[in-house]
Coordinates of C-alpha atoms and ligand atoms in Angstrom, one line a residue:
M1 CA -255.4 -120.5 -77.8
T2 CA -258.5 -121.8 -79.5
T3 CA -259.9 -121.8 -83.0
Q4 CA -263.4 -121.5 -81.6
Y5 CA -263.2 -117.8 -82.4
D6 CA -262.2 -115.9 -85.6
Y7 CA -259.3 -114.3 -83.6
D8 CA -257.5 -114.9 -80.3
L9 CA -257.4 -111.1 -79.7
F10 CA -259.3 -108.3 -81.2
V11 CA -257.9 -104.8 -80.4
I12 CA -260.2 -101.8 -80.8
G13 CA -258.0 -98.7 -81.5
A14 CA -254.6 -98.6 -83.1
G15 CA -253.0 -96.0 -80.9
S16 CA -250.1 -96.3 -78.5
G17 CA -251.6 -99.0 -76.2
G18 CA -253.4 -101.0 -78.9
V19 CA -250.6 -101.3 -81.3
R20 CA -248.1 -102.4 -78.7
A21 CA -250.6 -105.0 -77.2
G22 CA -251.5 -106.3 -80.7
R23 CA -247.9 -106.6 -81.8
I24 CA -246.6 -108.4 -78.7
A25 CA -249.6 -110.7 -78.5
A26 CA -249.0 -111.7 -82.2
G27 CA -245.4 -112.3 -81.3
Y28 CA -246.6 -114.9 -78.8
G29 CA -248.4 -116.7 -81.7
A30 CA -251.9 -115.2 -81.1
R31 CA -254.1 -114.5 -84.1
V32 CA -254.7 -110.8 -83.8
A33 CA -256.8 -108.2 -85.5
I34 CA -256.8 -104.4 -84.8
A35 CA -259.5 -102.0 -85.9
E36 CA -258.8 -98.3 -86.4
E37 CA -261.4 -95.8 -87.4
Y38 CA -259.0 -92.9 -88.1
R39 CA -255.3 -93.3 -88.6
I40 CA -252.8 -95.9 -87.4
G41 CA -250.6 -94.5 -84.6
G42 CA -253.4 -92.9 -82.5
T43 CA -253.4 -89.6 -80.7
C44 CA -249.7 -89.5 -79.8
V45 CA -248.4 -89.9 -83.4
I46 CA -251.2 -88.2 -85.3
R47 CA -252.4 -85.3 -83.1
G48 CA -250.6 -85.4 -79.8
C49 CA -247.0 -85.7 -78.6
V50 CA -245.3 -86.0 -82.0
P51 CA -246.8 -83.0 -83.9
K52 CA -246.8 -81.0 -80.7
K53 CA -243.1 -81.5 -80.1
L54 CA -242.3 -80.7 -83.8
Y55 CA -244.2 -77.4 -83.4
V56 CA -242.4 -76.7 -80.1
Y57 CA -239.1 -77.0 -82.0
A58 CA -240.4 -74.7 -84.7
S59 CA -241.5 -72.1 -82.2
R60 CA -238.2 -72.0 -80.4
F61 CA -236.2 -70.9 -83.4
A62 CA -237.7 -67.4 -82.7
D63 CA -235.5 -67.2 -79.6
E64 CA -232.5 -68.9 -81.3
F65 CA -232.3 -66.3 -84.0
E66 CA -232.3 -63.5 -81.4
D67 CA -229.9 -65.3 -79.1
A68 CA -227.4 -66.0 -82.0
R69 CA -226.6 -62.3 -82.2
G70 CA -224.9 -62.3 -78.8
F71 CA -222.6 -65.0 -80.1
G72 CA -221.4 -63.0 -83.1
W73 CA -223.9 -64.2 -85.7
N74 CA -225.3 -61.7 -88.1
V75 CA -228.9 -62.8 -88.5
G76 CA -230.6 -61.3 -91.4
E77 CA -234.3 -60.8 -91.7
V78 CA -236.1 -63.9 -90.8
S79 CA -239.7 -65.0 -91.6
F80 CA -241.8 -67.9 -90.8
D81 CA -244.2 -69.8 -93.1
W82 CA -246.9 -71.8 -91.3
P83 CA -248.0 -73.9 -94.4
T84 CA -244.4 -75.1 -94.8
L85 CA -244.4 -76.3 -91.2
V86 CA -247.8 -78.0 -91.5
A87 CA -246.7 -79.8 -94.7
A88 CA -243.4 -80.9 -93.2
K89 CA -245.3 -82.2 -90.1
N90 CA -247.7 -84.1 -92.3
R91 CA -244.9 -85.8 -94.2
E92 CA -243.4 -86.9 -91.0
L93 CA -246.7 -88.2 -89.7
N94 CA -247.3 -90.1 -92.9
R95 CA -243.9 -91.7 -92.5
L96 CA -244.6 -92.7 -88.9
E97 CA -248.0 -94.0 -89.8
Q98 CA -246.5 -96.2 -92.5
A99 CA -243.8 -97.4 -90.0
Y100 CA -246.5 -98.4 -87.6
R101 CA -248.5 -100.2 -90.3
G102 CA -245.3 -102.0 -91.4
T103 CA -244.6 -103.1 -87.8
L104 CA -248.1 -104.5 -87.4
G105 CA -247.9 -106.2 -90.8
R106 CA -244.6 -107.9 -90.1
A107 CA -246.0 -109.1 -86.7
G108 CA -248.9 -110.7 -88.6
V109 CA -251.6 -108.4 -87.1
E110 CA -254.5 -107.9 -89.4
V111 CA -255.4 -104.2 -89.7
I112 CA -259.1 -103.4 -90.2
P113 CA -259.6 -99.8 -91.1
E114 CA -263.0 -99.1 -89.7
R115 CA -264.9 -98.3 -86.5
A116 CA -265.5 -101.3 -84.2
T117 CA -267.9 -101.7 -81.3
V118 CA -268.5 -104.4 -78.7
A119 CA -271.5 -106.6 -79.5
G120 CA -270.9 -109.3 -76.9
P121 CA -268.3 -110.6 -74.5
N122 CA -266.5 -112.3 -77.5
T123 CA -268.1 -110.4 -80.4
V124 CA -267.1 -107.3 -82.2
R125 CA -269.2 -105.4 -84.8
L126 CA -267.4 -103.6 -87.6
E127 CA -269.5 -100.6 -88.2
T128 CA -268.7 -99.8 -91.9
S129 CA -268.8 -103.2 -93.4
G130 CA -271.5 -104.4 -91.0
R131 CA -269.5 -107.6 -90.4
T132 CA -269.4 -109.3 -87.0
V133 CA -266.3 -111.2 -85.8
T134 CA -265.5 -113.2 -82.7
A135 CA -262.4 -113.2 -80.5
G136 CA -261.3 -115.0 -77.4
K137 CA -260.3 -111.7 -75.9
I138 CA -261.2 -108.1 -76.7
L139 CA -258.9 -105.2 -75.8
I140 CA -260.4 -101.7 -75.8
A141 CA -257.7 -99.1 -76.5
T142 CA -259.8 -96.3 -77.9
G143 CA -258.0 -93.5 -76.1
A144 CA -259.6 -90.1 -75.3
T145 CA -260.9 -87.1 -77.1
P146 CA -261.0 -83.4 -76.3
W147 CA -263.8 -82.5 -73.8
L148 CA -265.6 -79.2 -74.4
G149 CA -267.2 -78.8 -71.0
P150 CA -270.8 -77.8 -70.3
D151 CA -272.9 -77.2 -73.3
I152 CA -272.8 -73.4 -73.8
P153 CA -274.1 -71.5 -76.9
G154 CA -271.7 -71.2 -79.7
L155 CA -269.4 -74.2 -78.9
E156 CA -269.4 -75.1 -82.6
H157 CA -267.1 -72.1 -83.2
V158 CA -264.3 -73.3 -81.0
I159 CA -261.4 -75.4 -82.1
T160 CA -259.5 -78.1 -80.1
S161 CA -255.9 -79.4 -80.3
N162 CA -257.2 -81.7 -83.1
E163 CA -257.8 -78.7 -85.4
A164 CA -255.0 -76.5 -84.1
F165 CA -252.3 -78.5 -85.8
D166 CA -253.8 -78.0 -89.2
L167 CA -255.1 -74.4 -89.2
P168 CA -255.1 -73.2 -92.8
A169 CA -253.2 -70.1 -91.8
L170 CA -251.3 -68.9 -88.7
P171 CA -253.8 -66.8 -86.8
K172 CA -253.0 -63.3 -85.7
S173 CA -254.5 -64.0 -82.3
I174 CA -255.7 -66.9 -80.3
V175 CA -257.5 -67.4 -77.0
I176 CA -256.8 -70.8 -75.3
A177 CA -259.1 -72.0 -72.6
G178 CA -257.5 -74.3 -70.0
G179 CA -254.6 -74.5 -67.6
G180 CA -253.2 -77.9 -68.2
Y181 CA -250.2 -79.0 -70.2
I182 CA -251.9 -79.0 -73.6
A183 CA -253.2 -75.4 -73.1
L184 CA -249.8 -74.2 -72.0
E185 CA -247.9 -76.0 -74.7
F186 CA -250.0 -74.6 -77.5
A187 CA -249.9 -71.1 -75.9
G188 CA -246.1 -71.3 -75.9
I189 CA -246.0 -72.5 -79.5
F190 CA -248.4 -69.8 -80.8
A191 CA -246.9 -67.0 -78.8
R192 CA -243.4 -67.7 -80.1
L193 CA -244.7 -67.8 -83.6
G194 CA -245.9 -64.3 -83.1
V195 CA -249.5 -64.9 -82.4
E196 CA -251.2 -62.7 -79.8
T197 CA -252.0 -65.3 -77.2
T198 CA -254.4 -65.2 -74.2
I199 CA -255.0 -68.0 -71.7
V200 CA -258.5 -68.1 -70.1
Y201 CA -258.5 -70.4 -67.0
R202 CA -261.1 -70.9 -64.3
G203 CA -258.5 -71.4 -61.6
D204 CA -256.1 -68.9 -60.1
K205 CA -252.9 -70.7 -61.2
V206 CA -252.2 -73.0 -64.2
L207 CA -250.7 -76.5 -64.0
R208 CA -252.7 -77.8 -61.1
G209 CA -250.9 -80.7 -59.4
F210 CA -247.4 -79.5 -60.3
D211 CA -245.1 -78.1 -57.6
E212 CA -246.1 -74.5 -56.7
D213 CA -242.7 -73.1 -57.5
L214 CA -242.9 -74.4 -61.1
R215 CA -246.4 -73.1 -61.5
D216 CA -245.5 -69.6 -60.3
R217 CA -242.3 -69.4 -62.3
L218 CA -243.9 -70.6 -65.5
M219 CA -246.7 -68.1 -65.2
E220 CA -244.1 -65.4 -64.6
A221 CA -242.1 -66.4 -67.6
Y222 CA -245.2 -66.6 -69.8
T223 CA -246.4 -63.2 -68.7
K224 CA -242.9 -61.8 -69.4
S225 CA -243.0 -63.2 -72.9
G226 CA -246.3 -61.4 -73.6
I227 CA -248.9 -64.1 -73.0
R228 CA -251.9 -62.7 -71.3
F229 CA -253.7 -64.6 -68.5
C230 CA -257.4 -64.2 -67.8
L231 CA -257.8 -66.2 -64.6
G232 CA -260.8 -67.1 -62.5
H233 CA -263.3 -67.1 -65.3
V234 CA -265.1 -69.5 -67.7
F235 CA -266.8 -69.0 -71.0
T236 CA -270.6 -68.6 -70.9
R237 CA -271.2 -68.1 -74.7
I238 CA -269.2 -68.0 -77.9
E239 CA -270.2 -66.2 -81.1
K240 CA -268.6 -65.6 -84.4
T241 CA -268.5 -62.0 -85.7
D242 CA -266.8 -60.1 -88.5
A243 CA -264.1 -59.2 -85.9
G244 CA -263.3 -62.8 -85.1
V245 CA -264.6 -65.3 -82.6
V246 CA -265.9 -63.6 -79.4
G247 CA -265.9 -65.4 -76.1
H248 CA -268.2 -64.1 -73.4
L249 CA -266.8 -64.7 -69.9
S250 CA -268.4 -65.2 -66.6
N251 CA -267.3 -61.8 -65.3
G252 CA -269.1 -60.1 -68.2
E253 CA -266.0 -59.3 -70.2
T254 CA -265.3 -60.5 -73.7
V255 CA -262.2 -61.8 -75.5
T256 CA -261.9 -61.7 -79.2
A257 CA -259.5 -63.6 -81.4
D258 CA -259.1 -65.3 -84.8
H259 CA -259.6 -68.6 -82.9
I260 CA -260.8 -69.8 -79.5
M261 CA -259.2 -73.1 -78.6
F262 CA -260.6 -75.3 -75.8
A263 CA -258.0 -77.4 -74.0
I264 CA -259.9 -77.9 -70.8
G265 CA -259.6 -81.7 -70.6
R266 CA -260.0 -85.0 -72.4
T267 CA -262.8 -87.5 -72.1
P268 CA -262.4 -91.3 -72.5
N269 CA -263.6 -92.6 -75.8
T270 CA -266.3 -95.0 -74.7
R271 CA -269.5 -93.4 -76.1
G272 CA -271.4 -95.8 -78.4
L273 CA -269.0 -98.6 -77.9
G274 CA -271.7 -100.9 -76.7
L275 CA -270.2 -101.4 -73.3
E276 CA -273.4 -101.0 -71.3
D277 CA -275.1 -103.9 -73.2
V278 CA -272.3 -106.3 -72.2
G279 CA -272.0 -105.0 -68.7
V280 CA -268.5 -103.4 -68.7
E281 CA -268.3 -101.2 -65.6
R282 CA -267.5 -97.6 -66.2
G283 CA -266.4 -94.8 -64.0
W284 CA -267.5 -91.2 -63.2
N285 CA -266.4 -89.8 -66.6
G286 CA -267.2 -92.8 -68.7
H287 CA -263.8 -94.4 -68.4
I288 CA -263.5 -98.2 -68.3
V289 CA -262.8 -99.5 -64.8
V290 CA -259.9 -101.9 -64.8
D291 CA -257.8 -103.7 -62.2
E292 CA -254.0 -103.7 -62.2
Y293 CA -253.9 -106.3 -64.9
S294 CA -256.1 -104.1 -67.1
R295 CA -259.1 -106.6 -66.6
T296 CA -262.6 -105.1 -66.9
S297 CA -265.7 -106.4 -65.1
V298 CA -266.2 -108.8 -68.1
E299 CA -263.8 -111.7 -68.1
S300 CA -262.9 -111.6 -71.8
I301 CA -262.7 -107.8 -72.1
F302 CA -259.7 -105.7 -71.2
A303 CA -258.8 -102.1 -71.6
V304 CA -255.5 -100.1 -71.6
G305 CA -254.4 -96.5 -72.1
D306 CA -256.4 -93.2 -71.9
V307 CA -259.7 -95.0 -72.0
T308 CA -259.0 -96.3 -68.5
D309 CA -258.2 -92.8 -67.2
R310 CA -255.3 -94.1 -65.1
L311 CA -252.4 -92.0 -66.4
A312 CA -253.1 -90.3 -69.7
L313 CA -249.5 -90.5 -71.1
T314 CA -248.2 -92.4 -74.1
P315 CA -245.6 -94.5 -72.2
A316 CA -248.2 -95.6 -69.7
A317 CA -250.5 -96.8 -72.5
I318 CA -247.6 -98.6 -74.2
R319 CA -246.5 -100.3 -71.0
E320 CA -250.1 -101.3 -70.1
G321 CA -250.6 -102.8 -73.6
H322 CA -247.3 -104.7 -73.3
A323 CA -248.0 -106.0 -69.8
F324 CA -251.5 -107.1 -70.9
A325 CA -250.1 -109.1 -73.9
D326 CA -247.3 -110.6 -71.7
T327 CA -249.9 -111.6 -69.1
E328 CA -252.7 -113.0 -71.3
F329 CA -250.6 -114.4 -74.2
G330 CA -247.0 -114.8 -73.0
G331 CA -247.6 -116.7 -69.7
N332 CA -245.8 -113.9 -67.8
P333 CA -248.3 -112.1 -65.6
R334 CA -247.2 -108.6 -64.8
M335 CA -248.7 -105.2 -64.0
V336 CA -247.5 -101.7 -64.6
E337 CA -246.2 -99.6 -61.8
H338 CA -247.9 -96.2 -61.9
T339 CA -245.5 -94.4 -59.6
M340 CA -242.4 -92.2 -59.9
I341 CA -243.4 -91.3 -63.4
P342 CA -241.4 -88.5 -65.0
T343 CA -243.5 -85.9 -66.8
A344 CA -242.8 -82.8 -68.8
V345 CA -244.7 -79.8 -70.1
F346 CA -243.1 -78.7 -73.4
S347 CA -243.7 -75.0 -72.7
T348 CA -240.9 -72.5 -73.2
P349 CA -239.4 -72.5 -70.7
E350 CA -239.9 -76.2 -70.3
V351 CA -241.1 -77.7 -67.0
A352 CA -240.5 -81.3 -65.8
S353 CA -241.0 -83.2 -62.6
V354 CA -240.6 -86.6 -61.1
G355 CA -241.8 -87.7 -57.7
L356 CA -243.8 -85.6 -55.2
P357 CA -244.4 -81.9 -55.4
E358 CA -243.7 -80.1 -52.1
H359 CA -247.4 -79.8 -51.1
L360 CA -247.9 -83.6 -51.3
A361 CA -244.5 -84.3 -49.7
R362 CA -245.5 -82.2 -46.7
E363 CA -248.6 -84.3 -46.2
R364 CA -246.6 -87.5 -46.3
C365 CA -243.3 -86.8 -44.5
A366 CA -242.8 -85.7 -40.9
E367 CA -239.6 -83.9 -41.8
L368 CA -238.7 -82.5 -45.1
H369 CA -235.6 -80.9 -46.5
I370 CA -236.0 -78.6 -49.6
Y371 CA -233.2 -77.5 -51.8
K372 CA -233.7 -74.8 -54.5
A373 CA -231.5 -73.3 -57.1
S374 CA -232.4 -70.4 -59.4
F375 CA -229.6 -69.2 -61.7
R376 CA -229.0 -67.6 -65.0
P377 CA -228.0 -70.3 -67.5
M378 CA -224.6 -69.9 -69.1
K379 CA -226.1 -69.3 -72.6
A380 CA -228.0 -66.3 -71.3
T381 CA -224.8 -64.5 -70.3
L382 CA -223.9 -63.8 -74.0
S383 CA -227.4 -63.9 -75.5
G384 CA -228.5 -61.4 -73.0
R385 CA -231.9 -63.2 -72.6
D386 CA -233.6 -62.4 -69.4
E387 CA -234.2 -66.0 -68.2
R388 CA -233.6 -68.1 -65.2
M389 CA -233.3 -71.8 -64.7
F390 CA -234.9 -73.3 -61.6
M391 CA -234.3 -76.6 -59.8
K392 CA -235.7 -78.1 -56.7
L393 CA -235.1 -81.2 -54.7
I394 CA -237.4 -82.5 -52.1
V395 CA -235.8 -84.8 -49.5
D396 CA -237.5 -87.0 -46.9
G397 CA -235.7 -85.8 -43.7
E398 CA -236.0 -89.3 -42.1
S399 CA -234.7 -91.5 -44.9
N400 CA -232.6 -88.8 -46.6
K401 CA -234.2 -90.1 -49.9
V402 CA -234.9 -87.6 -52.7
I403 CA -238.6 -88.0 -53.2
G404 CA -239.2 -85.1 -55.6
C405 CA -237.2 -83.4 -58.4
H406 CA -238.5 -80.4 -60.3
V407 CA -236.8 -78.4 -63.1
L408 CA -237.9 -75.4 -65.1
G409 CA -235.7 -74.3 -68.0
E410 CA -234.0 -75.6 -71.1
D411 CA -233.9 -79.4 -71.5
A412 CA -235.9 -79.9 -68.2
G413 CA -237.5 -83.0 -69.7
E414 CA -234.2 -84.5 -70.7
I415 CA -232.8 -83.8 -67.2
I416 CA -235.8 -85.3 -65.4
Q417 CA -235.8 -88.5 -67.4
M418 CA -232.4 -89.3 -66.0
A419 CA -233.2 -88.1 -62.5
A420 CA -236.2 -90.4 -62.6
I421 CA -233.8 -93.4 -62.7
A422 CA -232.1 -92.2 -59.5
L423 CA -235.3 -91.5 -57.7
R424 CA -236.9 -94.8 -58.6
M425 CA -233.8 -96.6 -57.3
G426 CA -234.3 -94.7 -54.0
A427 CA -231.3 -92.4 -54.3
T428 CA -230.5 -90.3 -51.2
K429 CA -229.4 -86.7 -51.1
A430 CA -226.0 -88.1 -50.2
D431 CA -226.0 -90.1 -53.5
F432 CA -226.7 -86.9 -55.4
D433 CA -224.0 -85.0 -53.5
N434 CA -221.4 -87.8 -54.1
T435 CA -222.1 -87.8 -57.9
M436 CA -219.5 -85.9 -59.7
P437 CA -220.9 -82.8 -61.5
L438 CA -220.7 -82.6 -65.3
H439 CA -219.3 -79.2 -66.0
P440 CA -220.3 -76.9 -67.4
S441 CA -223.9 -77.9 -67.6
S442 CA -227.2 -76.8 -66.0
A443 CA -227.9 -80.2 -64.6
E444 CA -224.8 -80.2 -62.5
E445 CA -226.8 -77.9 -60.2
L446 CA -228.8 -81.0 -59.1
V447 CA -225.7 -82.5 -57.5
T448 CA -224.2 -79.3 -56.0
M449 CA -227.1 -78.0 -53.9
R450 CA -225.8 -77.8 -50.4
E451 CA -227.9 -75.2 -48.6
K452 CA -231.3 -76.3 -47.4
W453 CA -234.0 -73.8 -48.4
I454 CA -235.7 -72.2 -45.4
A455 CA -239.2 -70.8 -45.8
P456 CA -239.3 -67.1 -45.2
T457 CA -241.5 -67.4 -42.2
E458 CA -239.3 -70.1 -40.6
A459 CA -236.2 -68.0 -41.4
A460 CA -237.8 -64.9 -39.7
G461 CA -238.7 -67.0 -36.7
Ligands
FAD501 C1 -252.1 -82.4 -77.9 C2 -251.7 -83.6 -77.1 C3 -250.3 -83.7 -76.7 C4 -249.9 -84.8 -76.0 N1 -248.6 -84.8 -75.6 C5 -248.1 -85.8 -74.9 C6 -246.8 -85.9 -74.5 O1 -246.0 -85.0 -74.7 N2 -246.4 -87.0 -73.8 C7 -247.2 -88.1 -73.5 O2 -246.8 -89.0 -72.9 N3 -248.5 -88.0 -73.9 C8 -249.0 -86.9 -74.6 N4 -250.3 -86.9 -74.9 C9 -251.2 -88.0 -74.5 C10 -251.0 -89.2 -75.4 O3 -251.3 -88.9 -76.8 C11 -252.0 -90.3 -75.0 O4 -251.9 -90.6 -73.6 C12 -251.8 -91.6 -75.8 O5 -252.0 -91.4 -77.1 C13 -252.9 -92.6 -75.3 O6 -252.8 -93.8 -76.1 P1 -254.0 -94.8 -76.2 O7 -253.5 -96.0 -76.9 O8 -254.7 -94.9 -74.9 O9 -255.0 -94.0 -77.2 P2 -254.8 -93.2 -78.5 O10 -253.4 -93.1 -78.9 O11 -255.7 -92.0 -78.5 O12 -255.4 -94.3 -79.6 C14 -256.8 -94.6 -79.6 C15 -257.1 -94.9 -81.1 O13 -258.4 -95.6 -81.1 C16 -259.1 -95.1 -82.2 N5 -260.5 -95.4 -82.0 C17 -261.3 -94.8 -81.0 N6 -262.5 -95.4 -81.0 C18 -262.5 -96.4 -82.0 C19 -263.4 -97.4 -82.4 N7 -264.6 -97.5 -81.9 N8 -263.0 -98.2 -83.4 C20 -261.8 -98.1 -84.0 N9 -260.9 -97.2 -83.6 C21 -261.2 -96.4 -82.6 C22 -258.7 -93.7 -82.3 O14 -259.0 -93.2 -83.6 C23 -257.3 -93.7 -82.0 O15 -256.4 -93.9 -83.1 C24 -250.8 -85.8 -75.7 C25 -252.1 -85.8 -76.1 C26 -252.5 -84.6 -76.8 C27 -254.0 -84.6 -77.3

């Protein structure tokens, strides 16, 4: 490391990737500064995973109160207070933000609370103070931001996930545009809190990319819980009226609600960063193009996390940031494997997957064995809740390896995290079968599936 520059590393963005990279690099003795224009912790902590999961917990009490009756509980009248939830969430976020700040401070990372842009291969401009600083290496970890789609009239009336967490009051109704995990999670949260919820999506089925069985079953469960789907349409215009926010759809119909929330995608935060001037190559949606070591087209500039549009998940950003620091400052070159990544949708019922969905497995394997189980979870026997748990294993017929595992139902995310270890290690169906079931549990179904599932057409033939 050299004293030719003010810092050895300047990180732009104190989110999941930036904080990890800065802290680890400082641990190797690098002189590190990190600039943050909003709040330390980034999307995940401040307006993503953490508040989202807290709200999911809040929403699920609605079912718990109902279910408790079947187990002998006398549940009196219950009520929900949105401002109490928002305030509790804010206290927790403040605590986490302080914890992040403390971690950075103890690691010796200088936190600069302002927007930063790239002014040269080794130069950063601090936009509020107007200062310019230099660094041997610059790491861009600016994340992503909600994308609102084509510019249609009235877009200023819509909210995004950023605002949804802090609405001044719980709406009576909400229309959510989008079919990805953020749209579905918020729909699940609001619907269970008693909000009349409609999903507007341009496709014919939500959760594109997930296994078809999970997509179908989640839509079925959502419809049963009262969530309305308006599929195959997009918004053409939004207006605000006395009756609420009105969305005009491409089929000529309108939807009206207290809020219309857009969750149709996220766009990498690269606008105005000064990347064009220094020649950092960018991709189709503005993301920063990097190699497997998170190197950009400019030798001294690197990028990790959502801004690179590789895998927009917190653990990926953290691992990319860590690997970057190990490689550039720790003398331990390493890259992050972006395969066999477990992922969950915190809808209710929850959905989680690792490995290949059936449609991709069919493209890649000559012979495929599918195992499916759909059953009533034990809790539902006494609660009387009309719900089913679903599990699916996809096995490569040649190697007998389990290459896909998909779960819908309670604790799907927790189950899939563990299954991911087995799949990553190359577990075969026989390994699953030879594993002793843990009884009584739902997850035991994964090691007791014996009958191959036969597609109805094959069965008929
Ligand atoms: C509603 C929602 C729910 C989510 N749920 C999950 C989940 O359950 N699981 C999961 O794994 N992922 C989830 N994600 C995704 C996850 O939050 C991101 O993948 C992760 O935060 C990416 O980390 P990052 O470091 O790339 O960027 P971020 O965490 O977004 O951090 C970027 C930081 O850079 C700052 N910044 C931007 N530009 C500048 C600038 N010029 N100068 C200074 N600072 C700047 C921003 O303010 C921000 O703090 C969710 C996201 C959302 C929106």
